[in-house]
XYZ file of C-alpha atoms in Angstrom:
266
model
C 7.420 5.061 -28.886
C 3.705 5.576 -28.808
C 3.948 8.228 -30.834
C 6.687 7.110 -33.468
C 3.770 4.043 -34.173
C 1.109 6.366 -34.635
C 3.279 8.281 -36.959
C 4.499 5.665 -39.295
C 2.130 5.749 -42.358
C 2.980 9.550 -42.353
C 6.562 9.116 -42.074
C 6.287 6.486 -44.940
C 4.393 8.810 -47.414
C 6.771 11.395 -46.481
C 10.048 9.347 -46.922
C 8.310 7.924 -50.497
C 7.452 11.766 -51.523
C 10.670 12.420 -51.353
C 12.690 9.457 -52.610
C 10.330 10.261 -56.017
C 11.459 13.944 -55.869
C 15.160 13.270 -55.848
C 14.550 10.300 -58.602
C 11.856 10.525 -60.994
C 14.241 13.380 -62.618
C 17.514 11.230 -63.176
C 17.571 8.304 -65.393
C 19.567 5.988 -63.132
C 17.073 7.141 -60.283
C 18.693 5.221 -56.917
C 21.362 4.150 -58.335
C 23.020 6.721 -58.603
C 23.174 6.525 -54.371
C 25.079 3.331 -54.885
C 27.654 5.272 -57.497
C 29.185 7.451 -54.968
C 30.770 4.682 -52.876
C 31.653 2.320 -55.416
C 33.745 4.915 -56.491
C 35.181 5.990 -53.350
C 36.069 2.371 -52.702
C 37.913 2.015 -55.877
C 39.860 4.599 -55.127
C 40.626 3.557 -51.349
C 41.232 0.010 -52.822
C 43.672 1.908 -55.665
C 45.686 3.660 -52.940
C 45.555 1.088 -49.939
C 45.972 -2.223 -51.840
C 47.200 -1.411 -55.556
C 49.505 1.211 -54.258
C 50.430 0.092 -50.806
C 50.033 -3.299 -50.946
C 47.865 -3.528 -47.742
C 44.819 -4.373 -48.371
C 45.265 -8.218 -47.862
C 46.203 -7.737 -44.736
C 42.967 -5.963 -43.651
C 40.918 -8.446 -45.470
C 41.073 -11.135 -48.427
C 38.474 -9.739 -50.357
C 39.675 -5.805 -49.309
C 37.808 -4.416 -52.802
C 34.362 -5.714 -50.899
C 35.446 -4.856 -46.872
C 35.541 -1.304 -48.279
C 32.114 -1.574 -50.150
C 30.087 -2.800 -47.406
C 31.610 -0.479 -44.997
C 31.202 2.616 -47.129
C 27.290 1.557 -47.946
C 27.219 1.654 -44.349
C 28.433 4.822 -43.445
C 26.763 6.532 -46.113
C 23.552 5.518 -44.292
C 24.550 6.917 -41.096
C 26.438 9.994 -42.394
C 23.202 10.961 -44.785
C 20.978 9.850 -41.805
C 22.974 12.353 -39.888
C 23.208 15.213 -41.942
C 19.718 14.866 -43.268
C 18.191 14.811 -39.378
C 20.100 18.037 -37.984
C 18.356 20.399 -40.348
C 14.777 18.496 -41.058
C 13.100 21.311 -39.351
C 14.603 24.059 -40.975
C 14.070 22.513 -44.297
C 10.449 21.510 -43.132
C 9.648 25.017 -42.169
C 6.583 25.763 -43.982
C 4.921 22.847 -43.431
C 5.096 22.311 -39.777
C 3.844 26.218 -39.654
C 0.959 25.308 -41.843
C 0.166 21.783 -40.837
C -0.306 20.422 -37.786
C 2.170 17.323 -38.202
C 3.839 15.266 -35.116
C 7.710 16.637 -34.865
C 8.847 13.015 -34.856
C 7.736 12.147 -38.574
C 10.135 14.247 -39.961
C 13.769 12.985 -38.636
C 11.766 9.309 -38.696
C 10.934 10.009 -42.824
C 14.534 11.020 -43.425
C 15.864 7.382 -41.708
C 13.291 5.669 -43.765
C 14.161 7.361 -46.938
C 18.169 6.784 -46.532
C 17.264 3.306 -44.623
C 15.351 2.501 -48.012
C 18.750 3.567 -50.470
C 20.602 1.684 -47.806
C 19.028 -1.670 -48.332
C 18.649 -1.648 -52.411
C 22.625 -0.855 -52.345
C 23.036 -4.278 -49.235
C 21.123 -5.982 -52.070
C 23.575 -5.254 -54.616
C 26.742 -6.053 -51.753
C 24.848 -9.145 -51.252
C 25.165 -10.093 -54.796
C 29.003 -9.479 -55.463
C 29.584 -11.702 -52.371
C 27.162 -14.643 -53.167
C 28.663 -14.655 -56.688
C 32.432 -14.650 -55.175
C 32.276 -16.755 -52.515
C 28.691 -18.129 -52.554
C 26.108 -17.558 -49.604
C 25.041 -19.431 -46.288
C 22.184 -19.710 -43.588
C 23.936 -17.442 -41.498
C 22.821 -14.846 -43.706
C 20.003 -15.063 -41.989
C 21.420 -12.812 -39.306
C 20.989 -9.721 -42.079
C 17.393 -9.677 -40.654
C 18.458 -8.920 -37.158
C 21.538 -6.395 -38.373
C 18.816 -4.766 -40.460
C 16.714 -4.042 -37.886
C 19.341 -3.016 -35.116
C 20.533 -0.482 -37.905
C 17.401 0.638 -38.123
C 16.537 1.731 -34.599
C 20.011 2.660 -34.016
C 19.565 5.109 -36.694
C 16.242 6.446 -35.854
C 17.162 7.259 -31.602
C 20.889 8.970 -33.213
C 18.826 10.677 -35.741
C 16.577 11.889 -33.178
C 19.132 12.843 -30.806
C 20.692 15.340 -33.913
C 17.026 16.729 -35.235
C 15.837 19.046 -32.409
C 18.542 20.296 -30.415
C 20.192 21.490 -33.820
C 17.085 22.976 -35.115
C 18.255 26.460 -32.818
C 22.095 25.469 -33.457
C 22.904 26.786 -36.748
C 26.739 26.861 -36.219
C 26.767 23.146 -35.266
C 24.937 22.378 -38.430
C 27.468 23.947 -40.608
C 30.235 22.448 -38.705
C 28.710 18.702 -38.834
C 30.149 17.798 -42.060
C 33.943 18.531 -40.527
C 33.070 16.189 -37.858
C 31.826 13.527 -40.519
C 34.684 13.737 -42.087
C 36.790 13.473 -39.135
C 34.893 10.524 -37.905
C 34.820 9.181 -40.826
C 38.704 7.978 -40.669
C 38.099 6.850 -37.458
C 35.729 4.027 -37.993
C 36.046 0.807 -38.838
C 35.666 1.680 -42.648
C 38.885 1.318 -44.242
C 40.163 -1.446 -41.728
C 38.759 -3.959 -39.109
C 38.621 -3.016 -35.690
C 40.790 -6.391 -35.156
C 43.370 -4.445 -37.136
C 43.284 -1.625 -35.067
C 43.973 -3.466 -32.057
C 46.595 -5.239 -33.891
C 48.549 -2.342 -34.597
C 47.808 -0.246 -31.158
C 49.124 -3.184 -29.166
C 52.078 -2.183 -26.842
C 50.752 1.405 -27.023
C 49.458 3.636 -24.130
C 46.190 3.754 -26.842
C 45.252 0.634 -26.355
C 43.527 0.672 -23.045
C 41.223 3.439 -25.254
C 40.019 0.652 -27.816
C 37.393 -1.051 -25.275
C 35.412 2.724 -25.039
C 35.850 3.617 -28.646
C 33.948 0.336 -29.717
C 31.436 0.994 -26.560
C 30.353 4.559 -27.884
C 31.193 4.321 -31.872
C 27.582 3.204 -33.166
C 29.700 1.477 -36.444
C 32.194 -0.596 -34.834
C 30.224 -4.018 -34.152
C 27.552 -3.218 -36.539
C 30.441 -2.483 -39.661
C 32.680 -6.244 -38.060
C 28.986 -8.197 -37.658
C 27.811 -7.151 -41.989
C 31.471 -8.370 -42.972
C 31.640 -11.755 -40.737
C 27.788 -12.686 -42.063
C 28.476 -11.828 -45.517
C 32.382 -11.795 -46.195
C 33.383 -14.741 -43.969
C 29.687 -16.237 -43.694
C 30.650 -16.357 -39.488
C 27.943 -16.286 -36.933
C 27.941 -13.039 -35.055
C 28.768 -13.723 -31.738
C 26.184 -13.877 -28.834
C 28.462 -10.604 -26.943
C 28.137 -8.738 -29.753
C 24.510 -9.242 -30.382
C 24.005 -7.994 -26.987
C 26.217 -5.162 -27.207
C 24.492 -3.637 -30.563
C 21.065 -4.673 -29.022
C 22.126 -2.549 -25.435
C 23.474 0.550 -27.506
C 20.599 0.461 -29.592
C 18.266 0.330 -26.499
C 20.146 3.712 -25.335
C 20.097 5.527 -28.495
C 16.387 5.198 -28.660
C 16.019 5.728 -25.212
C 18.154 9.012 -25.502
C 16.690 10.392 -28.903
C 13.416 9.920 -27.960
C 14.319 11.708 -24.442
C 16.062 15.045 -26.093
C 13.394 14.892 -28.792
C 10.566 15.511 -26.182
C 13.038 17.395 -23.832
C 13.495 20.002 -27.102
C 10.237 19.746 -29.306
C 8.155 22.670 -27.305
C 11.124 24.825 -28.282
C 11.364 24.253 -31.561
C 7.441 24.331 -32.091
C 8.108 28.118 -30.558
C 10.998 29.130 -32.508
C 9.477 27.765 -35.559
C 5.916 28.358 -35.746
């Protein structure tokens, strides 16, 4: 953690240096990060609640469940993706500068964390304007910050034990994919339960919202700023224990695997 503190003004520059090289050249510039689930959840919306007729089931306000949630998990999938091959892409400068390991996976969580919260902003909008905003909004501070350091220990946890793993990197984006259908992003984890009760899957529920990273974190955005609920004092303490051992854990594997990737790379 010492280290990761030391490191942040470098991280920063590096996560602005690159936000500017992906942006200065389109016109839209960041928004165009918010474009590719707003369309994805018109279509989902299209096929599950125009088409099927389910969506009010899920949730009231389905159109915005599926916005939120897919803002989310293009955080964590780009967070992902962009963490398992930092050092490969970074190449040539850790072999000509001496730079900490750990300021490369922590720029890339800045620079999605940063497209993350300008595309909450604009989630935050739609919802005040449809159904008006509350104090317990005030809880977005907290969920920011758990999302955060959740982010930056699973992000470490990806960046050097895939550095030497080719293979796995090519095969992440199946597993995304994969994982992406089964999260909480298209329906509620109360829905889930609701429709595995009475099956032998049931008793599976309890570890699948212990190890998913999403599950409270997707159901505690959506009560504070769909249903303007107060998270509950469990799950605060759940998301605040997982986040805990995903920081724990990344920071662990980074150390355990940074002398061989300083040796395969340099």
């Amino acid at each position: 953690m010492r280290e990761v503190w030391l490191s942040r003004h470098l991280m920063y520059e590096l996560a602005r240096a690159d936000l500017f090289r992906h942006t200065s050249r389109l016109r839209l510039g960041m928004l165009w990060w918010f474009v590719d689930p707003l369309v994805l959840a018109l279509i989902y919306w299209g096929l599950v609640d125009q088409l099927l007729g389910r969506g009010e089931s899920i949730h009231p306000r389905y159109w915005l469940f599926l916005l939120l949630g897919l803002v989310v998990w293009k955080q964590f999938s780009q967070c992902l993706s962009g963490c398992s091959g930092v050092y490969n892409r970074r190449q040539g400068l850790i072999r000509n500068i001496s730079v900490p390991l750990i300021t490369l996976p922590g720029a890339v969580v800045l620079q999605t964390f940063h497209l993350f919260i300008q595309a909450l902003l604009v989630v935050a909008v739609l919802s005040g304007v449809s159904s008006g905003a509350s104090l317990g909004w005030f809880q977005l501070i907290g969920l920011i910050l758990i999302q955060l350091l959740t982010m930056g220990g699973i992000g470490l946890m990806f960046a050097a034990p895939m550095a030497s793993q080719p293979d796995l990197r090519e095969l992440l984006p199946h597993v995304l994919k994969v994982l992406f259908y089964l999260s909480p992003v298209l329906y509620s984890f109360e829905f889930l339960q609701l429709k595995m009760e009475g099956t032998p899957y049931v008793h599976w529920l309890n570890a699948y919202r212990l190890l998913h990273p999403l599950v409270d974190l997707l159901g505690a955005y959506r009560a504070v700023l769909l249903d303007n609920d107060l998270v509950p004092l469990g799950t605060w303490l759940s998301m605040g224990g997982r986040t805990v051992v995903c920081l724990g854990l990344g920071l662990w594997l980074h150390s355990k695997y940074q002398p061989r990737v300083l040796e395969a790379l340099r």
